[in-house]
Amino acid sequence: MSRINKRIKVKNELARQIMGEILGTFVLLLFGCAAAAQVKTSRETKGQFLSVNLAFSIGVMCAMYLCRAVSGAHINPAVSLSFCVLGDLAWIKLLPYSLAQILGAYLASGLVYLIYHDAIMEFSGGVLTVFGPNETASIFATYPTDVVSVQTSFLDQVVGTAMLMLCILPLNDKRNAPAPEALLPPIVATVVLGISMSMSANCGAAINPARDLGPRLFTFTAGWGKEVFTSYDYFFWIPLVAPMVGGVLGSIIYLVFIQWHLPEPEDEPESGEFKEQTKVMEQNNKKDELYHKISSL
Amino acid sequence: MSRINKRIKVKNELARQIMGEILGTFVLLLFGCAAAAQVKTSRETKGQFLSVNLAFSIGVMCAMYLCRAVSGAHINPAVSLSFCVLGDLAWIKLLPYSLAQILGAYLASGLVYLIYHDAIMEFSGGVLTVFGPNETASIFATYPTDVVSVQTSFLDQVVGTAMLMLCILPLNDKRNAPAPEALLPPIVATVVLGISMSMSANCGAAINPARDLGPRLFTFTAGWGKEVFTSYDYFFWIPLVAPMVGGVLGSIIYLVFIQWHLPEPEDEPESGEFKEQTKVMEQNNKKDELYHKISSL
Amino acid sequence: MSRINKRIKVKNELARQIMGEILGTFVLLLFGCAAAAQVKTSRETKGQFLSVNLAFSIGVMCAMYLCRAVSGAHINPAVSLSFCVLGDLAWIKLLPYSLAQILGAYLASGLVYLIYHDAIMEFSGGVLTVFGPNETASIFATYPTDVVSVQTSFLDQVVGTAMLMLCILPLNDKRNAPAPEALLPPIVATVVLGISMSMSANCGAAINPARDLGPRLFTFTAGWGKEVFTSYDYFFWIPLVAPMVGGVLGSIIYLVFIQWHLPEPEDEPESGEFKEQTKVMEQNNKKDELYHKISSL
Amino acid sequence: MSRINKRIKVKNELARQIMGEILGTFVLLLFGCAAAAQVKTSRETKGQFLSVNLAFSIGVMCAMYLCRAVSGAHINPAVSLSFCVLGDLAWIKLLPYSLAQILGAYLASGLVYLIYHDAIMEFSGGVLTVFGPNETASIFATYPTDVVSVQTSFLDQVVGTAMLMLCILPLNDKRNAPAPEALLPPIVATVVLGISMSMSANCGAAINPARDLGPRLFTFTAGWGKEVFTSYDYFFWIPLVAPMVGGVLGSIIYLVFIQWHLPEPEDEPESGEFKEQTKVMEQNNKKDELYHKISSL
């Protein structure tokens, strides 16, 4: 068993990471898009706008617990890009990570379509459209409202993704006052919930190019037609580009306004428990030296 | 007192575990079905669809804190089967566990019926039916929508339960980046909330044969008639069989795509705190040897 | 300063505990009743049924963090009685605790009335009544629905409070798999949320004699008249008596079905971390002996 | 890099703290006001009253993780004043902190206006007003209902802010039974959620002069006119003054009724884990002495 295991084990780190990102983004989108399908096709009798926000948020939590030990659980090209800029991810991995995330999102959209096929057919009367009261494209990708301009949409996505990075980076920054590492997934999920409750009115708070492009590609291949790309004046490029800008911007704001001014790890006492243990270790080290002296007598 | 205690104490491990599973599933269903009764009989004035999702989720949390030290708190035959496949539960215990879970669910349904007897009678006009605007069968067991096909229902339950296992297994996997053990119950509960908000539109997200069969048997014996089994083209078998398939499938996906590729506990440094302690212990062990040398001088 | 402090410090333990229970129950009811007033007087535009459930739940959390180091934060005579039965509270303290809780609830009701005086007057047209579409008595105390019988109400309150004790006792039971002690308040709050979402349709889920009698006494003295006691066939006695029965019953069920069968603390290995530390300590103890031998050479 | 970093690093502690408070309050208001804009301009189709409460709550969490290591994350002049009274903040810092908080709130309001500019224009018909069905001023600052008197508004804000301090102070009080330090942000956020669900019906639960004045100043400068200050009989002074009174009052109630009577840190055994570690350390200290004896032989 153990030997078979070793043979099967994917030894290439990048291959493992790609597998992790595919599965993680798959889980995120399965929760999120299925909730959107549930609310839409049940005509809000089995959930409301808030349910979709909550389901995406829980999807973030589940995806993070699933694959953060494997790939860091970026599940978002804008996050991967930010980590490249911050030096936490090799630039060479940015493209594979992003493609894996898009693939995971595409596959999840397909499965959501299978699960909700009957309901989508009933709701839409069999016509898969981007517009009108029976549109079902918004179950998958994001679309703006009629009143929002291109500039505002772009700004909206920049700010939303900047908030994501600005609020997530301190959670795991040892120099700041971080959250418990084992509880990062629900706390990051809560940040995402906050963004989707406050910045999704204009254009759906994608704040994640993979979360948007994967499902959009799926709807394109599954019968919604080229309108998924052309509608709203070719809106689709905004959730691809703006989050990349916003993610980096948010990361830089965190660095410039907060992190650079925090005490460096060594020039300040560490927090309680760790300190105790460090002391114990240091004392033990001293004793070790004494032992050696004694034992070398 | 202590001696009486020892006499009463159930020494047979399986008997204790059965007792734990009965009580755990009882608590899960009491919260869940009572919330369904509250929302239904109050005509959504005292809660909404989300309340029922939340109550089942909190039921999971309470059941887990109650009996996980006793029986592992499976409270779901699909989970028990998955743990058999994973080697964490003896196959011989699968049937007793499942029967205990069904019994717990049956008893909880009975108590919910007693508590909400007056309200159910008023709501239904005294006629306990599976169909129509005054149906009350869906307070207890799950039923599909009119538009969903058998194949889709089956897939829906497979996917829902696969997501359950896929998202729960990493939470307690030391080789992954697990959640704090003492906080597993609320985090597992959140996973269940996510599933019931995103995959309950088609056929109610049983994802648990006991959660469905127990209450269905109760309604059968309490006056809803044989329609609870025959309705929707004998739908009742789907939440019995599909979750078993889905649970195993989700577990295998976790193994194949994530766990097999995680570093083995010994060939990689462990996470912070534990590492410190291990080091302290190792150093102490070395010292012990020195002591022995010294003391044997 | 420190000396003044010592003079002011209430040295009598019971007096301190009474103060803690007054303030804790005050906080619980201030959150809960204010939320009820907000939802009622805003005609559900500033919150819904769920808000009241959530506010009572958050009130439990806040009250527990506030006074559990002082008095154990029972904030509920049914909980105090259960702890008397379990041997965790001296019987002599039951009456003072209960009276303190009722007083805290009374005072909070008064403050809620002051804060929402204008809104209550506007909503009720200046007539404070127990019945009708403009009734405001239910902001404070609980009242049953028209259809629920005395027996069902009694059972409802027994079951609700039994669930409370059954689900809370394992959270802090070292022999079980308890929750982190520092996070007990939000987890207990979640249990209370579950009960109020699933068992409040019949008669409002008081599950706490003080939470019900305090506000009822306030409405009696503040102008709602004696109907607060006489209405619904003298319903008021049910949330006083039934929770006491239910609390004890739930505690006994926990003891008989779970706790008695759990391994005793010493006859089973403790959980991970603690074990490590214990080992370190034991090793150190052994070393200490060796030291003494060596140093006494 | 490291040398550049050191040059850029703001060495003045107060300057760093001001930067932290600006950014923290900015994050709080961006979440909160954007959610208010989303709910208002979508006419409650993309969120409800509860969403705004939740978004402000998540804003508190994010702001605290972001800047509490820098500035303590007061993000509220009433909190800063309370900490001055409690001796945890130098009085000289009260004004800079407060101004920083107001500035952060002002900037966030401006950004929310930019993001929701198109939607606000569409909703209001291009006329920015404080009154009427198309008013948009309440997206930013708080306004009372028509029925509430000045005295009640003042009391409402005093009580709301007093509850804030009363419920937050025990969370971090080592002499009480505090919450885990790394989880203070979500728990404080939950307290704020409770207050905004139960005490926001009268006048919007500002409980924070900066949260109110910053956005009010923004609306004043951005075209809503002087009515933002003059409306409701110059209501604007109430959320400035009353929270300052309430914060101090709540702090004093906590001191007088709870903290003064808690055991002093040294005259009571510490909680489990810490105690173990302390013991280990003490034993090691003893050993150290022995070592010195031995090594000095």
Short mmCIF file of C-alpha atoms in Angstrom, two decimals, chain A residues 156 197-202, chain D residues 29-48 51-52 55-56 108-109 111-121 123 135-140 211 224:
data_model
loop_
_atom_site.label_atom_id
_atom_site.label_comp_id
_atom_site.label_asym_id
_atom_site.label_seq_id
_atom_site.Cartn_x
_atom_site.Cartn_y
_atom_site.Cartn_z
CA ASP A 156 -15.39 49.03 -8.53
CA MET A 197 -22.26 42.37 0.58
CA SER A 198 -20.90 45.85 0.04
CA MET A 199 -19.32 45.96 -3.41
CA SER A 200 -21.38 43.65 -5.61
CA ALA A 201 -24.20 45.98 -6.63
CA ASN A 202 -22.43 47.46 -9.65
CA LEU D 29 -16.43 52.94 6.57
CA LEU D 30 -15.70 51.57 3.12
CA PHE D 31 -17.37 48.27 4.02
CA GLY D 32 -20.22 49.92 5.92
CA CYS D 33 -21.14 52.79 3.61
CA ALA D 34 -20.66 50.71 0.45
CA ALA D 35 -23.11 48.16 1.85
CA ALA D 36 -25.55 50.95 2.67
CA ALA D 37 -25.17 52.24 -0.89
CA GLN D 38 -25.65 48.74 -2.31
CA VAL D 39 -28.84 48.11 -0.33
CA LYS D 40 -30.27 51.58 -0.92
CA THR D 41 -29.52 51.93 -4.64
CA SER D 42 -30.55 48.35 -5.45
CA ARG D 43 -33.85 49.04 -3.61
CA GLU D 44 -33.11 46.10 -1.29
CA THR D 45 -32.75 43.59 -4.13
CA LYS D 46 -29.03 43.13 -3.41
CA GLY D 47 -29.12 43.04 0.35
CA GLN D 48 -31.28 44.18 3.21
CA SER D 51 -26.47 43.32 5.18
CA VAL D 52 -25.52 46.81 6.28
CA ALA D 55 -20.88 44.81 6.58
CA PHE D 56 -20.15 47.33 9.34
CA ALA D 108 -13.85 56.23 2.60
CA SER D 109 -17.09 58.13 2.02
CA LEU D 111 -14.43 56.47 -2.44
CA VAL D 112 -17.87 54.94 -1.83
CA TYR D 113 -19.36 57.92 -3.64
CA LEU D 114 -17.06 57.32 -6.60
CA ILE D 115 -17.87 53.59 -6.75
CA TYR D 116 -21.60 54.12 -6.40
CA HIS D 117 -21.76 57.44 -8.29
CA ASP D 118 -23.73 56.03 -11.24
CA ALA D 119 -26.13 54.10 -9.02
CA ILE D 120 -26.68 57.04 -6.67
CA MET D 121 -27.39 59.33 -9.63
CA PHE D 123 -31.55 56.24 -7.67
CA GLU D 135 -32.81 60.56 -0.31
CA THR D 136 -29.26 59.24 -0.36
CA ALA D 137 -27.74 61.11 2.58
CA SER D 138 -28.44 58.17 4.89
CA ILE D 139 -26.02 56.04 2.87
CA PHE D 140 -23.27 58.05 4.55
CA ARG D 211 -18.13 57.15 11.65
CA TRP D 224 -25.98 67.32 -0.33
#
